[in-house]
Coordinates of N, CA and C and ligand atoms in Angstrom, one line a residue:
M739 N 39.2 -1.1 -69.3 CA 38.0 -1.5 -68.6 C 38.0 -0.7 -67.2
S740 N 36.8 -0.1 -67.0 CA 36.7 0.7 -65.7 C 36.1 -0.1 -64.6
L741 N 36.7 0.1 -63.4 CA 36.3 -0.6 -62.2 C 35.0 0.1 -61.8
H742 N 34.1 -0.6 -61.2 CA 32.8 0.0 -60.7 C 33.1 0.6 -59.4
R743 N 33.3 1.9 -59.4 CA 33.5 2.7 -58.1 C 32.1 2.8 -57.5
P744 N 32.1 3.0 -56.1 CA 30.8 3.3 -55.4 C 30.3 4.6 -55.9
K745 N 29.0 4.7 -56.0 CA 28.4 6.0 -56.5 C 28.3 7.0 -55.3
P746 N 28.6 8.3 -55.6 CA 28.5 9.2 -54.6 C 27.1 9.4 -54.0
P747 N 27.0 9.9 -52.8 CA 25.6 10.0 -52.2 C 25.0 11.2 -53.0
L748 N 23.6 11.3 -53.0 CA 22.9 12.4 -53.6 C 23.3 13.7 -52.9
P749 N 23.5 14.9 -53.6 CA 24.1 16.0 -52.9 C 23.0 16.6 -51.8
S750 N 21.7 16.3 -51.8 CA 20.8 16.7 -50.7 C 19.6 15.8 -50.9
D751 N 18.7 16.0 -49.9 CA 17.5 15.2 -50.0 C 16.4 15.8 -50.9
D752 N 16.8 16.8 -51.7 CA 15.9 17.3 -52.7 C 15.5 16.2 -53.7
T753 N 14.2 16.0 -53.7 CA 13.9 14.8 -54.6 C 14.2 14.8 -56.1
R754 N 14.5 16.0 -56.5 CA 14.9 16.1 -57.9 C 16.2 15.4 -58.2
W755 N 17.1 15.2 -57.2 CA 18.3 14.5 -57.5 C 17.9 13.0 -57.9
K756 N 16.8 12.5 -57.4 CA 16.5 11.2 -57.7 C 16.2 11.0 -59.2
L757 N 15.6 12.1 -59.7 CA 15.3 12.1 -61.2 C 16.6 12.1 -62.0
V758 N 17.6 12.9 -61.5 CA 18.8 12.9 -62.2 C 19.5 11.5 -62.1
N759 N 19.5 11.0 -61.0 CA 20.0 9.6 -60.7 C 19.4 8.6 -61.6
A760 N 18.1 8.7 -61.7 CA 17.4 7.7 -62.5 C 17.8 7.8 -64.0
T761 N 18.1 9.0 -64.5 CA 18.6 9.1 -65.9 C 19.9 8.4 -66.0
M762 N 20.8 8.6 -65.0 CA 22.1 7.9 -65.1 C 22.0 6.4 -64.9
R763 N 21.1 6.0 -64.0 CA 20.9 4.5 -63.8 C 20.5 3.9 -65.1
R764 N 19.5 4.6 -65.8 CA 18.9 4.0 -67.0 C 20.0 3.8 -68.0
N765 N 20.9 4.6 -68.0 CA 22.1 4.5 -69.0 C 23.2 3.7 -68.4
G766 N 23.0 3.0 -67.3 CA 24.1 2.2 -66.8 C 25.3 2.9 -66.3
Y767 N 25.1 4.2 -65.9 CA 26.1 5.1 -65.5 C 27.3 5.2 -66.5
A768 N 26.9 5.1 -67.7 CA 27.9 5.2 -68.8 C 28.3 6.5 -69.1
D769 N 29.5 6.8 -69.4 CA 29.9 8.3 -69.7 C 29.2 8.9 -71.0
H770 N 28.7 8.0 -71.8 CA 28.0 8.6 -73.0 C 26.6 9.2 -72.5
A771 N 26.3 8.9 -71.2 CA 25.0 9.5 -70.8 C 25.2 11.0 -70.3
L772 N 26.4 11.5 -70.5 CA 26.7 12.8 -69.9 C 25.7 13.9 -70.3
I773 N 25.5 14.1 -71.6 CA 24.7 15.1 -72.1 C 23.2 15.0 -71.7
E774 N 22.8 13.7 -71.8 CA 21.4 13.4 -71.3 C 21.2 13.8 -69.8
T775 N 22.3 13.5 -69.1 CA 22.1 13.7 -67.6 C 22.1 15.2 -67.3
L776 N 23.0 15.9 -68.0 CA 23.0 17.4 -67.8 C 21.7 18.0 -68.2
H777 N 21.0 17.5 -69.3 CA 19.7 17.9 -69.6 C 18.7 17.7 -68.4
S778 N 18.9 16.5 -67.8 CA 17.9 16.1 -66.8 C 18.1 17.0 -65.6
V779 N 19.5 17.4 -65.3 CA 19.7 18.4 -64.2 C 19.0 19.7 -64.6
Q780 N 19.2 20.2 -65.7 CA 18.7 21.5 -66.1 C 17.1 21.4 -66.0
D781 N 16.6 20.3 -66.6 CA 15.1 20.2 -66.6 C 14.6 20.3 -65.1
A782 N 15.3 19.6 -64.2 CA 14.8 19.6 -62.8 C 15.1 20.8 -62.0
F783 N 16.3 21.5 -62.2 CA 16.7 22.6 -61.4 C 16.8 23.9 -62.2
G784 N 16.7 23.8 -63.5 CA 16.6 25.1 -64.3 C 18.0 25.5 -64.7
F785 N 19.0 25.0 -64.1 CA 20.4 25.4 -64.4 C 21.3 24.4 -63.8
L786 N 22.6 24.4 -64.2 CA 23.6 23.6 -63.7 C 24.7 24.4 -62.8
D787 N 24.7 24.0 -61.6 CA 25.6 24.5 -60.6 C 26.8 23.7 -60.4
E788 N 27.7 24.1 -59.6 CA 28.9 23.3 -59.5 C 28.6 22.1 -58.7
T789 N 27.7 22.1 -57.8 CA 27.4 20.9 -57.0 C 26.9 19.8 -58.0
A790 N 26.0 20.2 -58.9 CA 25.5 19.3 -59.9 C 26.6 18.7 -60.7
L791 N 27.4 19.6 -61.2 CA 28.5 19.2 -62.2 C 29.4 18.2 -61.5
R792 N 29.8 18.5 -60.2 CA 30.6 17.5 -59.4 C 29.9 16.2 -59.3
F793 N 28.7 16.2 -59.0 CA 27.9 15.0 -58.6 C 27.8 14.2 -59.9
V794 N 27.6 14.8 -61.0 CA 27.4 14.0 -62.3 C 28.8 13.5 -62.7
A795 N 29.8 14.3 -62.5 CA 31.2 13.8 -62.8 C 31.5 12.6 -62.0
A796 N 31.3 12.7 -60.7 CA 31.6 11.5 -59.8 C 30.8 10.3 -60.1
S797 N 29.5 10.5 -60.4 CA 28.6 9.4 -60.7 C 28.9 8.7 -61.9
L798 N 29.3 9.5 -63.0 CA 29.6 8.9 -64.3 C 31.1 8.5 -64.4
D799 N 31.9 8.9 -63.4 CA 33.3 8.7 -63.4 C 33.9 9.3 -64.7
V800 N 33.5 10.6 -64.8 CA 34.0 11.3 -65.9 C 34.8 12.6 -65.3
P801 N 35.9 12.9 -65.9 CA 36.6 14.1 -65.4 C 35.9 15.3 -65.2
L802 N 35.9 16.0 -64.0 CA 35.2 17.3 -63.8 C 35.4 18.3 -65.0
S803 N 36.6 18.3 -65.5 CA 36.9 19.2 -66.6 C 36.1 18.9 -67.8
K804 N 35.9 17.7 -68.1 CA 35.1 17.3 -69.2 C 33.6 17.8 -69.0
V805 N 33.1 17.6 -67.8 CA 31.8 17.9 -67.5 C 31.6 19.5 -67.7
F806 N 32.6 20.3 -67.1 CA 32.5 21.6 -67.2 C 32.5 22.1 -68.7
G807 N 33.4 21.3 -69.4 CA 33.6 21.6 -70.9 C 32.3 21.5 -71.6
V808 N 31.7 20.3 -71.4 CA 30.4 20.1 -72.1 C 29.4 21.2 -71.7
A809 N 29.3 21.4 -70.3 CA 28.3 22.3 -69.8 C 28.4 23.7 -70.3
T810 N 29.7 24.1 -70.6 CA 29.9 25.5 -71.0 C 30.0 25.5 -72.6
F811 N 30.2 24.5 -73.3 CA 30.3 24.5 -74.7 C 28.8 24.6 -75.4
Y812 N 27.9 24.0 -74.9 CA 26.5 24.0 -75.4 C 25.7 25.2 -74.9
H813 N 25.3 26.1 -75.7 CA 24.6 27.2 -75.3 C 23.3 27.0 -74.6
L814 N 22.8 25.8 -74.9 CA 21.5 25.5 -74.2 C 21.6 25.2 -72.8
F815 N 22.8 24.9 -72.3 CA 22.9 24.7 -70.8 C 23.2 26.1 -70.2
R816 N 22.5 26.2 -69.0 CA 22.7 27.5 -68.3 C 23.5 27.1 -66.9
L817 N 24.4 27.9 -66.6 CA 25.2 27.7 -65.4 C 24.6 28.5 -64.2
K818 N 23.7 29.4 -64.5 CA 23.1 30.1 -63.3 C 21.6 30.2 -63.5
P819 N 20.8 30.3 -62.4 CA 19.4 30.5 -62.5 C 19.2 31.9 -63.0
K820 N 18.2 32.1 -63.8 CA 17.9 33.4 -64.3 C 17.2 34.2 -63.3
G821 N 16.1 33.7 -62.8 CA 15.3 34.5 -61.9 C 15.7 34.5 -60.4
R822 N 15.3 35.5 -59.6 CA 15.6 35.4 -58.2 C 14.9 34.1 -57.6
H823 N 13.8 33.8 -58.1 CA 13.1 32.6 -57.6 C 12.8 31.6 -58.7
T824 N 12.7 30.4 -58.4 CA 12.5 29.4 -59.4 C 11.2 28.6 -58.9
C825 N 10.3 28.4 -59.9 CA 9.1 27.6 -59.6 C 9.1 26.5 -60.7
V826 N 9.2 25.2 -60.2 CA 9.1 24.1 -61.1 C 7.8 23.4 -61.0
V827 N 6.9 23.6 -61.9 CA 5.5 22.9 -61.8 C 5.7 21.5 -62.4
C828 N 5.3 20.6 -61.5 CA 5.4 19.2 -62.0 C 4.1 19.0 -62.9
T829 N 4.5 18.4 -64.2 CA 3.5 18.1 -65.1 C 3.5 16.6 -65.4
G830 N 3.9 15.9 -64.5 CA 3.9 14.4 -64.6 C 2.4 13.9 -64.6
T831 N 2.2 12.7 -64.8 CA 0.8 12.2 -64.9 C -0.1 12.5 -63.7
A832 N 0.4 12.2 -62.5 CA -0.5 12.4 -61.3 C -0.8 13.8 -61.2
C833 N 0.2 14.7 -61.4 CA 0.0 16.2 -61.2 C -0.8 16.7 -62.3
Y834 N -0.6 16.2 -63.5 CA -1.5 16.6 -64.6 C -2.9 16.4 -64.4
I835 N -3.2 15.2 -64.0 CA -4.6 14.8 -63.6 C -5.2 15.7 -62.6
K836 N -4.4 16.0 -61.6 CA -4.9 16.9 -60.5 C -4.8 18.4 -60.8
G837 N -4.4 18.8 -61.9 CA -4.6 20.2 -62.3 C -3.3 21.0 -62.4
A838 N -2.2 20.3 -62.9 CA -1.0 21.1 -63.1 C -1.1 22.1 -64.1
G839 N -2.0 21.8 -65.1 CA -2.2 22.8 -66.2 C -2.8 24.1 -65.7
V840 N -3.6 24.0 -64.7 CA -4.2 25.2 -64.0 C -3.2 26.1 -63.4
L841 N -2.2 25.4 -62.8 CA -1.1 26.1 -62.1 C -0.3 26.8 -63.2
V842 N 0.0 26.2 -64.3 CA 0.8 26.8 -65.3 C 0.0 28.0 -65.9
D843 N -1.2 27.8 -66.1 CA -2.1 28.8 -66.6 C -2.2 30.1 -65.6
A844 N -2.2 29.7 -64.4 CA -2.2 30.8 -63.3 C -0.9 31.7 -63.4
L845 N 0.1 31.0 -63.5 CA 1.5 31.7 -63.6 C 1.5 32.5 -64.8
R846 N 1.0 31.9 -65.9 CA 1.0 32.7 -67.3 C 0.2 33.9 -67.1
A847 N -1.0 33.8 -66.5 CA -1.9 34.9 -66.4 C -1.4 36.0 -65.5
H848 N -0.9 35.5 -64.3 CA -0.6 36.5 -63.2 C 0.8 37.1 -63.4
H849 N 1.7 36.2 -63.9 CA 3.2 36.7 -64.1 C 3.6 36.9 -65.5
Q850 N 2.7 36.6 -66.4 CA 3.1 36.7 -67.8 C 4.4 36.0 -68.2
V851 N 4.4 34.7 -67.8 CA 5.6 33.9 -68.0 C 5.2 32.5 -68.4
E852 N 5.9 32.1 -69.5 CA 5.7 30.8 -70.0 C 6.7 29.8 -69.3
P853 N 6.4 28.5 -69.3 CA 7.4 27.6 -68.8 C 8.7 27.6 -69.5
G854 N 9.8 27.6 -68.8 CA 11.1 27.8 -69.5 C 11.6 29.2 -69.6
E855 N 10.7 30.2 -69.0 CA 11.1 31.6 -69.2 C 11.1 32.2 -67.8
T856 N 11.7 33.4 -67.9 CA 11.9 34.2 -66.6 C 11.1 35.6 -66.8
T857 N 10.5 36.1 -65.7 CA 9.7 37.2 -65.9 C 10.6 38.4 -66.2
A858 N 10.0 39.4 -66.8 CA 10.8 40.5 -67.3 C 11.5 41.2 -66.2
D859 N 11.0 41.2 -65.0 CA 11.6 41.9 -63.8 C 12.7 40.9 -63.2
G860 N 12.8 39.7 -63.8 CA 13.9 38.9 -63.3 C 13.6 38.2 -61.9
A861 N 12.3 38.3 -61.5 CA 12.0 37.8 -60.2 C 11.7 36.3 -60.2
L862 N 11.2 35.8 -61.3 CA 10.7 34.4 -61.2 C 11.1 33.7 -62.5
S863 N 11.7 32.5 -62.4 CA 11.8 31.6 -63.6 C 10.9 30.4 -63.3
V864 N 10.1 30.1 -64.4 CA 9.1 29.0 -64.3 C 9.6 27.8 -65.2
L865 N 9.6 26.6 -64.6 CA 10.0 25.5 -65.4 C 9.0 24.4 -65.2
T866 N 9.0 23.4 -65.9 CA 8.2 22.2 -65.7 C 9.1 20.9 -65.6
A867 N 8.6 19.9 -64.9 CA 9.3 18.7 -64.8 C 8.4 17.5 -64.9
R868 N 8.8 16.4 -65.3 CA 7.9 15.3 -65.6 C 7.4 14.6 -64.3
C869 N 8.2 14.6 -63.3 CA 7.7 14.1 -62.1 C 8.8 14.5 -61.0
V870 N 8.4 15.1 -59.9 CA 9.3 15.6 -58.9 C 9.4 14.6 -57.8
G871 N 8.7 13.4 -57.9 CA 8.8 12.5 -56.9 C 7.9 12.6 -55.7
A872 N 6.9 13.4 -55.9 CA 5.9 13.7 -54.8 C 4.5 13.4 -55.2
C873 N 4.4 12.4 -56.0 CA 3.0 12.2 -56.6 C 1.8 12.1 -55.5
G874 N 2.1 11.7 -54.4 CA 1.1 11.6 -53.3 C 0.6 13.1 -53.0
L875 N 1.3 14.1 -53.4 CA 1.1 15.5 -53.0 C 0.5 16.2 -54.3
A876 N 0.2 15.5 -55.3 CA -0.2 16.1 -56.5 C -1.4 17.0 -56.4
P877 N -1.5 18.2 -57.0 CA -0.5 18.8 -57.9 C 0.7 19.4 -57.1
A878 N 1.9 19.2 -57.5 CA 3.1 19.6 -56.7 C 3.9 20.6 -57.6
A879 N 4.6 21.3 -56.9 CA 5.7 22.2 -57.5 C 6.9 22.3 -56.6
V880 N 8.0 22.6 -57.1 CA 9.2 22.9 -56.3 C 9.5 24.4 -56.4
V881 N 9.3 25.0 -55.2 CA 9.5 26.5 -55.3 C 10.8 26.8 -54.4
D882 N 11.8 27.4 -55.2 CA 13.1 27.6 -54.6 C 13.6 26.3 -53.8
G883 N 13.4 25.2 -54.5 CA 14.1 24.0 -53.9 C 13.2 23.2 -52.9
E884 N 12.0 23.8 -52.6 CA 11.2 23.2 -51.6 C 9.9 22.6 -52.2
V885 N 9.7 21.3 -52.0 CA 8.5 20.8 -52.6 C 7.1 21.2 -51.9
V886 N 6.2 21.8 -52.6 CA 4.9 22.2 -52.0 C 3.9 21.4 -52.8
G887 N 2.9 20.8 -52.1 CA 2.0 19.9 -52.7 C 0.6 20.3 -52.5
K888 N -0.3 19.6 -53.1 CA -1.8 19.9 -53.1 C -2.1 21.2 -53.3
L889 N -1.5 21.8 -54.3 CA -1.5 23.2 -54.6 C -2.7 23.7 -55.4
A890 N -3.4 24.7 -54.8 CA -4.4 25.4 -55.7 C -3.6 26.6 -56.3
P891 N -4.1 27.1 -57.4 CA -3.4 28.2 -58.1 C -3.2 29.4 -57.1
E892 N -4.3 29.7 -56.3 CA -4.2 30.9 -55.5 C -3.0 30.7 -54.4
A893 N -2.9 29.5 -53.9 CA -1.9 29.2 -52.9 C -0.5 29.3 -53.5
L894 N -0.4 28.9 -54.7 CA 0.9 29.0 -55.4 C 1.3 30.4 -55.6
L895 N 0.3 31.2 -56.1 CA 0.6 32.6 -56.4 C 0.9 33.4 -55.1
E896 N 0.2 33.0 -54.1 CA 0.4 33.7 -52.8 C 1.8 33.3 -52.3
R897 N 2.2 32.2 -52.4 CA 3.5 31.7 -51.9 C 4.6 32.5 -52.7
L898 N 4.5 32.6 -54.0 CA 5.5 33.3 -54.7 C 5.5 34.8 -54.4
D899 N 4.4 35.4 -54.2 CA 4.3 36.8 -53.7 C 5.1 36.9 -52.4
Q900 N 4.8 36.0 -51.4 CA 5.5 36.1 -50.1 C 7.0 36.0 -50.3
L901 N 7.5 35.1 -51.1 CA 8.9 35.0 -51.3 C 9.5 36.2 -51.8
E902 N 8.9 36.9 -52.8 CA 9.4 38.0 -53.4 C 9.4 39.2 -52.4
H903 N 8.3 39.3 -51.6 CA 8.2 40.4 -50.5 C 9.3 40.1 -49.5
A904 N 9.4 38.9 -49.1 CA 10.4 38.6 -48.0 C 11.8 39.1 -48.4
K905 N 12.1 38.9 -49.7 CA 13.5 39.3 -50.3 C 13.6 40.9 -50.3
T906 N 12.5 41.5 -50.6 CA 12.6 42.9 -50.9 C 12.2 43.8 -49.7
A907 N 11.6 43.1 -48.6 CA 11.1 43.9 -47.5 C 12.3 44.7 -46.9
P908 N 12.1 45.9 -46.4 CA 13.2 46.7 -45.8 C 13.6 46.0 -44.5
A909 N 14.9 46.2 -44.2 CA 15.4 45.7 -42.9 C 14.7 46.4 -41.7
P910 N 14.3 45.7 -40.6 CA 13.7 46.4 -39.5 C 14.7 47.6 -38.9
P911 N 14.0 48.6 -38.4 CA 14.8 49.8 -37.9 C 15.7 49.2 -36.8
P912 N 16.9 49.8 -36.6 CA 17.7 49.4 -35.4 C 17.0 49.7 -34.1
R913 N 17.3 48.8 -33.1 CA 16.6 49.0 -31.7 C 17.2 50.3 -31.2
A914 N 16.3 51.0 -30.5 CA 16.7 52.3 -29.8 C 17.6 51.8 -28.7
R915 N 18.7 52.5 -28.4 CA 19.7 52.2 -27.3 C 19.0 52.7 -26.0
A916 N 19.2 51.9 -24.9 CA 18.7 52.2 -23.6 C 19.5 53.5 -23.1
P917 N 18.8 54.5 -22.5 CA 19.6 55.6 -22.0 C 20.6 55.1 -21.0
A918 N 21.8 55.8 -21.0 CA 22.8 55.5 -20.1 C 22.5 55.9 -18.7
Ligands
LIG1855 S1 3.6 13.3 -61.2 FE1 4.0 15.1 -60.0 S2 5.1 14.5 -58.4 FE2 5.0 12.7 -59.6

């Protein structure tokens, strides 16, 4: 019989952890919820990183080695993000009503990428989630871990362009040295 250990704190205030936690809570933090929980991490974040695996292991009171084992055994789990940037479009009810579909369409038209895929140049992975916990900001998306709400398609595309340019912009020239 296992003792009820206190649950670890969420790894950060990223609202997607609440979704992961909700999956575990719904299953009474039982260890048989491991695969479903890992799916929920991947749905929310697009991949499983070490922080997530440690958090899930501690929450379900399962050895970390077992969590790594399951995460690496099943090919459908990814341990790394594929794209340089990740955009998770919320397609939960509130966001759907407010136009999440238009956001997905805009990404499809502008970046030629379907949800669950990465652009051919490796710049952007697009995912969808059922609710990212920001319904008051619908339609919302999580761009590189940051929730952005009340999104028009143009604003989303512009934000993604800015991110990519910020990454690829050349470094500013070194400052001229003052004459001695
Ligand atoms: S339905 Fe989109 S944030 Fe909740």
